[in-house]
Coordinates of C-alpha atoms in Angstrom, one line a residue:
M1 CA 83.6 121.9 25.1
F2 CA 82.2 125.4 22.7
L3 CA 78.7 124.1 24.8
S4 CA 80.3 124.1 27.6
A5 CA 81.6 127.8 27.1
L6 CA 78.5 129.3 26.2
S7 CA 77.0 127.9 29.3
A8 CA 79.9 129.5 31.3
A9 CA 79.3 132.8 29.9
G10 CA 75.6 132.4 30.4
A11 CA 74.2 132.1 27.0
D12 CA 71.8 129.7 25.4
P13 CA 73.1 126.6 23.8
D14 CA 69.8 126.5 21.8
P15 CA 70.0 128.5 18.2
T16 CA 65.9 128.1 17.7
P17 CA 64.2 130.8 18.0
T18 CA 61.1 131.5 19.9
P19 CA 58.7 134.3 19.7
T20 CA 60.3 136.2 22.4
R21 CA 63.5 135.5 21.7
K22 CA 65.6 136.9 19.0
P23 CA 67.6 134.3 17.6
V24 CA 71.4 133.7 19.0
T25 CA 73.9 134.9 15.7
L26 CA 77.4 133.7 15.1
D27 CA 78.6 137.5 16.9
D28 CA 76.7 136.3 20.1
A29 CA 78.5 132.7 20.7
Q30 CA 82.2 134.9 19.8
E31 CA 80.9 137.3 22.3
S32 CA 79.8 134.6 25.5
A33 CA 83.3 132.7 24.1
T34 CA 85.7 136.1 24.2
N35 CA 83.8 136.7 27.8
A36 CA 84.6 133.4 29.2
A37 CA 88.2 133.1 27.5
S38 CA 88.7 136.5 29.2
W39 CA 87.1 135.2 32.8
V40 CA 89.5 132.1 32.9
E41 CA 92.3 134.0 31.8
E42 CA 92.0 136.4 34.4
N43 CA 91.3 133.5 37.3
W44 CA 93.7 131.3 36.1
S45 CA 96.3 132.4 38.3
T46 CA 94.2 132.5 41.3
W47 CA 93.4 128.9 41.1
L48 CA 97.4 128.0 40.4
A49 CA 98.2 129.8 43.7
I50 CA 95.2 127.6 45.7
G51 CA 96.2 125.0 44.5
L52 CA 100.3 125.0 44.8
R53 CA 98.9 126.0 48.3
I54 CA 97.4 123.1 48.9
L55 CA 99.6 121.0 47.5
L56 CA 102.9 122.3 49.5
I57 CA 100.7 122.1 53.0
V58 CA 100.1 118.5 52.2
V59 CA 103.8 117.8 51.5
I60 CA 105.1 119.8 54.1
A61 CA 102.8 117.8 56.7
M62 CA 103.4 114.1 55.4
V63 CA 107.4 115.2 55.4
L64 CA 106.6 116.6 58.8
R65 CA 104.9 114.1 60.2
V66 CA 107.5 111.2 58.4
I67 CA 110.4 112.7 60.3
V68 CA 108.3 113.3 64.1
R69 CA 107.4 109.3 63.7
R70 CA 110.6 108.4 62.9
A71 CA 112.3 110.3 65.5
I72 CA 109.8 108.5 68.4
T73 CA 110.9 105.5 66.5
K74 CA 114.8 105.8 67.1
L75 CA 113.7 107.3 70.8
I76 CA 111.8 103.7 71.4
E77 CA 114.9 102.1 70.2
R78 CA 117.4 104.0 72.6
M79 CA 115.0 103.6 75.3
N80 CA 115.6 99.3 74.3
R81 CA 119.2 99.3 74.2
T82 CA 119.8 100.9 77.4
A83 CA 117.6 98.0 79.3
Q84 CA 119.6 95.8 77.3
A85 CA 123.0 97.4 78.9
V86 CA 121.6 97.2 82.5
D87 CA 120.0 93.9 82.1
G88 CA 122.0 91.1 84.3
T89 CA 123.9 93.6 86.3
A90 CA 123.0 94.9 89.9
L91 CA 121.2 97.7 89.2
G92 CA 119.3 95.3 86.4
G93 CA 118.2 93.0 88.9
L94 CA 116.3 96.0 91.0
L95 CA 114.4 97.2 87.6
V96 CA 112.1 95.4 85.2
N97 CA 113.2 93.1 83.1
V98 CA 113.9 93.7 79.7
E99 CA 111.1 92.1 78.0
R100 CA 108.5 94.5 80.4
R101 CA 110.9 98.0 78.9
R102 CA 109.9 96.8 75.6
Q103 CA 106.3 96.5 76.0
R104 CA 106.4 100.0 77.7
S105 CA 108.2 101.4 75.3
Q106 CA 106.2 100.2 72.4
A107 CA 103.0 101.7 73.9
I108 CA 104.9 104.7 74.6
G109 CA 105.9 105.0 71.1
S110 CA 102.4 103.7 69.6
V111 CA 100.7 106.8 71.6
L112 CA 103.5 109.4 71.0
R113 CA 103.1 108.7 67.0
S114 CA 98.9 108.4 67.2
V115 CA 99.4 112.1 69.2
A116 CA 101.9 113.3 66.4
S117 CA 99.5 112.1 63.3
F118 CA 96.4 114.2 64.9
L119 CA 98.3 117.3 65.6
I120 CA 100.4 117.7 62.4
L121 CA 97.0 116.4 60.1
G122 CA 94.9 117.9 61.9
T123 CA 97.0 121.5 61.7
A124 CA 97.1 120.9 57.9
G125 CA 93.7 120.1 57.4
L126 CA 92.6 123.6 58.8
M127 CA 95.1 125.3 56.9
I128 CA 93.4 123.8 53.7
L129 CA 90.3 125.2 55.0
G130 CA 91.8 128.6 55.5
T131 CA 93.6 128.4 52.1
F132 CA 89.4 128.7 50.5
Q133 CA 88.8 131.7 52.5
I134 CA 87.0 129.3 54.6
N135 CA 86.2 131.4 58.2
L136 CA 87.6 128.9 60.8
A137 CA 86.1 131.0 63.1
P138 CA 82.4 129.4 63.7
L139 CA 84.1 126.1 63.1
L140 CA 86.4 126.4 66.0
A141 CA 83.6 127.7 68.3
S142 CA 81.7 124.8 67.6
A143 CA 84.3 122.4 67.9
G144 CA 84.8 123.5 71.1
V145 CA 81.7 123.6 72.5
A146 CA 81.0 120.2 71.5
G147 CA 84.5 119.0 73.0
V148 CA 83.1 120.8 76.3
A149 CA 80.1 118.7 76.1
I150 CA 82.0 115.5 75.2
G151 CA 84.0 116.4 78.2
F152 CA 81.1 116.5 80.9
G153 CA 79.8 113.9 79.3
A154 CA 82.9 111.2 79.1
R155 CA 84.5 112.7 82.1
N156 CA 85.0 109.1 83.4
L157 CA 86.3 108.0 80.8
V158 CA 88.3 111.0 79.7
T159 CA 89.9 110.3 83.8
D160 CA 90.9 106.5 83.1
F161 CA 92.3 107.2 80.0
L162 CA 95.1 109.7 81.0
S163 CA 95.2 107.8 84.4
G164 CA 96.1 105.1 81.9
V165 CA 98.9 107.5 80.0
F166 CA 100.1 108.4 83.0
M167 CA 100.5 105.1 84.7
I168 CA 102.4 103.6 81.4
L169 CA 104.4 106.4 81.5
E170 CA 105.8 106.4 84.8
D171 CA 105.7 102.7 84.6
Q172 CA 103.8 102.0 88.1
Y173 CA 103.2 98.6 86.9
G174 CA 103.0 96.0 84.0
V175 CA 102.2 92.5 82.7
G176 CA 103.1 90.2 85.7
D177 CA 103.4 92.3 88.5
S178 CA 101.5 91.7 91.8
I179 CA 99.7 94.7 93.2
D180 CA 97.4 96.1 95.3
A181 CA 94.9 98.6 93.8
G182 CA 92.8 99.2 96.9
V183 CA 89.9 98.3 95.3
A184 CA 91.3 94.7 94.2
S185 CA 94.8 93.2 94.4
G186 CA 96.5 90.4 91.8
E187 CA 98.4 89.6 89.4
V188 CA 98.2 92.2 86.1
I189 CA 97.6 90.0 83.0
E190 CA 96.5 93.2 80.9
V191 CA 97.3 97.0 81.2
G192 CA 95.3 99.3 78.9
L193 CA 94.9 102.9 78.5
R194 CA 91.1 102.7 80.6
V195 CA 90.9 99.2 82.4
T196 CA 93.2 97.2 84.2
K197 CA 93.0 93.5 84.3
L198 CA 93.8 91.5 87.5
R199 CA 93.5 87.9 88.4
G200 CA 93.4 87.4 91.8
D201 CA 94.3 84.8 94.7
D202 CA 91.3 82.5 94.1
G203 CA 91.7 82.9 90.3
E204 CA 88.9 85.2 89.4
I205 CA 89.7 88.4 87.0
W206 CA 89.0 91.9 88.2
Y207 CA 88.5 94.8 85.8
V208 CA 89.5 97.7 87.9
R209 CA 89.4 101.1 85.9
N210 CA 92.1 103.7 86.1
G211 CA 90.9 106.6 87.0
E212 CA 89.4 104.6 90.4
V213 CA 92.9 103.9 91.1
K214 CA 94.0 106.1 93.6
R215 CA 97.2 104.1 95.4
I216 CA 99.1 101.7 94.3
G217 CA 101.5 98.8 96.0
N218 CA 103.5 97.2 93.8
L219 CA 105.3 93.6 94.8
S220 CA 106.8 93.4 92.2
Q221 CA 109.6 95.8 91.9
G222 CA 112.8 96.1 94.0
W223 CA 112.6 93.7 96.3
S224 CA 110.8 91.8 99.5
T225 CA 111.6 91.1 102.6
A226 CA 111.1 87.7 104.1
G227 CA 110.1 88.0 108.1
V228 CA 109.7 85.2 110.7
D229 CA 108.9 85.4 114.3
V230 CA 109.6 82.5 116.7
T231 CA 108.2 81.9 119.7
V232 CA 110.1 80.5 122.4
R233 CA 110.0 79.7 126.1
P234 CA 111.4 82.3 128.5
D235 CA 113.9 80.3 129.7
E236 CA 115.8 79.0 126.5
D237 CA 119.3 79.6 126.0
L238 CA 119.3 82.7 123.8
D239 CA 122.8 82.5 122.4
K240 CA 121.9 78.8 121.0
I241 CA 119.3 79.7 120.2
K242 CA 120.4 82.5 117.9
R243 CA 123.8 79.7 116.6
V244 CA 120.6 77.4 115.7
L245 CA 118.8 79.9 113.4
G246 CA 122.4 81.5 111.8
E247 CA 122.8 77.7 111.0
V248 CA 119.4 77.2 109.5
G249 CA 120.2 80.5 107.2
E250 CA 123.6 80.1 106.6
R251 CA 122.3 76.5 104.9
L252 CA 118.9 77.9 103.5
G253 CA 121.4 80.3 101.1
K254 CA 123.7 77.5 99.8
D255 CA 121.2 75.2 98.3
E256 CA 118.7 75.4 95.6
P257 CA 116.5 77.3 94.5
W258 CA 116.8 79.4 97.3
N259 CA 119.9 80.7 96.4
E260 CA 119.0 82.4 93.7
Q261 CA 115.8 83.4 95.4
L262 CA 117.4 85.3 98.1
W263 CA 119.4 88.5 97.7
G264 CA 121.0 88.7 101.3
P265 CA 122.2 86.6 104.0
V266 CA 119.6 85.7 106.6
E267 CA 119.9 88.1 109.9
V268 CA 118.8 87.0 112.9
L269 CA 117.7 91.0 114.2
G270 CA 117.5 90.1 117.9
L271 CA 114.6 90.2 120.4
D272 CA 111.5 91.8 118.8
S273 CA 109.4 91.4 122.2
V274 CA 110.2 89.7 126.1
L275 CA 107.0 88.5 128.0
L276 CA 106.5 87.0 131.2
D277 CA 105.6 83.4 128.6
Q278 CA 106.9 83.6 126.2
M279 CA 110.3 85.6 123.9
V280 CA 109.8 86.5 120.1
V281 CA 113.3 86.3 118.0
R282 CA 113.1 88.3 114.3
V283 CA 114.5 86.2 111.5
S284 CA 114.3 88.4 108.7
A285 CA 116.3 87.9 105.1
K286 CA 115.9 90.4 101.7
T287 CA 114.9 88.3 98.8
M288 CA 113.3 88.8 95.0
P289 CA 110.0 90.6 94.5
G290 CA 106.7 88.0 95.1
K291 CA 109.2 85.2 96.5
S292 CA 108.9 86.1 100.1
L293 CA 106.4 84.3 101.1
G294 CA 107.7 80.8 99.6
V295 CA 111.1 81.9 101.6
E296 CA 109.2 82.4 105.3
R297 CA 107.7 78.9 104.6
E298 CA 110.8 77.4 103.9
L299 CA 112.5 79.4 107.0
R300 CA 109.4 77.9 109.6
W301 CA 109.8 74.6 107.9
R302 CA 114.0 74.4 109.1
I303 CA 113.6 76.6 111.7
K304 CA 111.2 73.8 113.6
R305 CA 113.2 70.9 112.6
A306 CA 116.4 72.5 113.8
F307 CA 114.8 73.6 116.8
D308 CA 113.4 69.8 117.1
A309 CA 116.9 68.3 116.8
E310 CA 118.4 70.6 119.5
G311 CA 115.5 70.1 122.3
I312 CA 114.4 73.9 121.5
R313 CA 111.1 73.9 122.8
L314 CA 108.4 76.5 120.8
V315 CA 105.5 78.3 123.2
G316 CA 102.3 75.8 123.3
G317 CA 104.8 72.5 123.2
L318 CA 104.6 70.3 126.0
P319 CA 106.2 70.5 128.9
V320 CA 109.4 68.5 129.5
L321 CA 110.2 66.9 132.1
P322 CA 112.9 67.0 134.5
D323 CA 114.2 63.3 133.1
G324 CA 114.4 64.6 129.6
G325 CA 111.0 62.8 128.9
V326 CA 107.9 64.4 127.1
A327 CA 104.5 65.1 129.8
Q328 CA 101.6 63.6 128.2
A329 CA 98.7 65.8 127.1
P330 CA 95.8 65.9 129.9
D331 CA 92.8 64.1 129.2
P332 CA 90.4 66.6 127.4
T333 CA 87.6 65.4 129.2
A334 CA 88.7 65.4 132.6
G335 CA 87.4 68.7 133.6
M336 CA 84.2 67.6 132.2
A337 CA 81.0 67.4 134.2
A338 CA 78.9 63.9 134.0
P339 CA 75.9 64.1 132.5
S340 CA 72.8 64.8 133.6
A341 CA 69.9 62.8 134.1
Y342 CA 68.0 65.6 133.4
A343 CA 68.9 65.7 129.9
S344 CA 66.9 63.1 128.5
T345 CA 62.7 64.2 128.6
T346 CA 62.3 60.0 129.1
S347 CA 64.4 59.3 132.3
P348 CA 62.4 59.2 135.7
Q349 CA 64.4 62.4 137.1
S350 CA 63.0 64.2 134.1
M351 CA 59.8 63.2 134.5
A352 CA 59.1 63.2 138.3
A353 CA 60.6 67.4 137.9
S354 CA 57.9 67.6 134.8
P355 CA 55.1 69.9 135.9
I356 CA 51.4 67.8 136.4
A357 CA 49.3 68.1 133.4
P358 CA 45.4 69.5 134.2
P359 CA 42.8 67.2 134.3
P360 CA 40.7 67.5 131.1
N361 CA 37.1 69.3 131.1
L362 CA 34.5 67.0 131.2
S363 CA 32.1 69.9 131.0
K364 CA 30.1 70.0 128.0

C-alpha cells in the first residue's frame, strides 16, 4: 500500500541510487505520502457525491420501471375482466371472444412493457454518463445521424413494424379470422409485428408483410349475411312461393345446428327482378361470422326439395304438360346433320374430288 501511495504521488519506489539521481530519503517518502493523502482528502467528497448520484439514478430508474410495468399489467388484467363480463351476452356475440381478447391484450402489454423499459433505462444511462462530465452532444448527434441512416435503409422494416403495432392495438384481425387483405385472402394462423400468416382455401400459406396491407376485409367479426336468389318462371304463384319459402326458413331456424348459426329469421325480401322469361325472389338471413356459405347451401337444398314437392318449377327445368306430365328432354342429336362422305379421305366421293397428281418427270 505504501508503494502504491508513492506511485500515485509520482515518487520512484526504487531507492537504489543511480549516477544521475540522488537517493530517495525518508523525508522525501514522507512528503510524497503526505501529498497523496492530501489529494485523496481533497477529492473523496467528489467521488462520494458522484457515487451517490449514480446510485440514486439507478434506484429511481429501477423503481420507476417496476411501477410502470405493474401499472401496465393491471391495465391488461382489467381489459381481460371486461372481456369476461361481456362474454355470453348479446354484446359479447358481436365482439371477439375472450381468448381472442386475452391474446390481444397480452401482445399489447408485451409491447408497452418493452417500450417503457427501453425509455426508462436509456434515460438513466444517459444521466449516468452526464454525471461523469461526459459531453453527450456528440453522442446524441451521432445517434441521430445513425437513426436517420438506419431509418432510410430499413424503412420497409419500420413501416411493417409500425403497421403491425397499430393492427394489434386496433384489433383489426386475430388468429382464426377469415380476412381479405387485398394481396391475399384466407384464415389467419399467426399475427406478428412484421408479417401476418394466412392459410388459403387450397391449404397454401401466405406470408403478408403488414406494411403492404392497404385495406382489410374481416369476414369473422360482427355477423354475416346469407343471401339466396331463387329464379322461377313468371307464371308461378307469388303467394305460394312466399309461403313455401317462409315454411323452409321457419323449419331451418328450428333444426340443429342451424338454429345456432342463424342470428335472425330467414326473410323473404321479395322480387329482386322480373323479366319476360323468369322472376328472381331474394331470400336473406343474418348468420354467425363465417357461417353464411354453409347456411346458403342448406337453404338452396331445402328450397329445391320444397319446390319439387309443391310443383313449383325453377327456370331451366323441363316444361310441364297440360295433363300434369313432364315433357321428355329433346334428343340432343336431332339437330345435327348427317356425317358427310367427304369427311373420310378413303371414300369414293373424297377420292373423286381430290386433284389429279401431275405425271412424274421422265426426262433425265
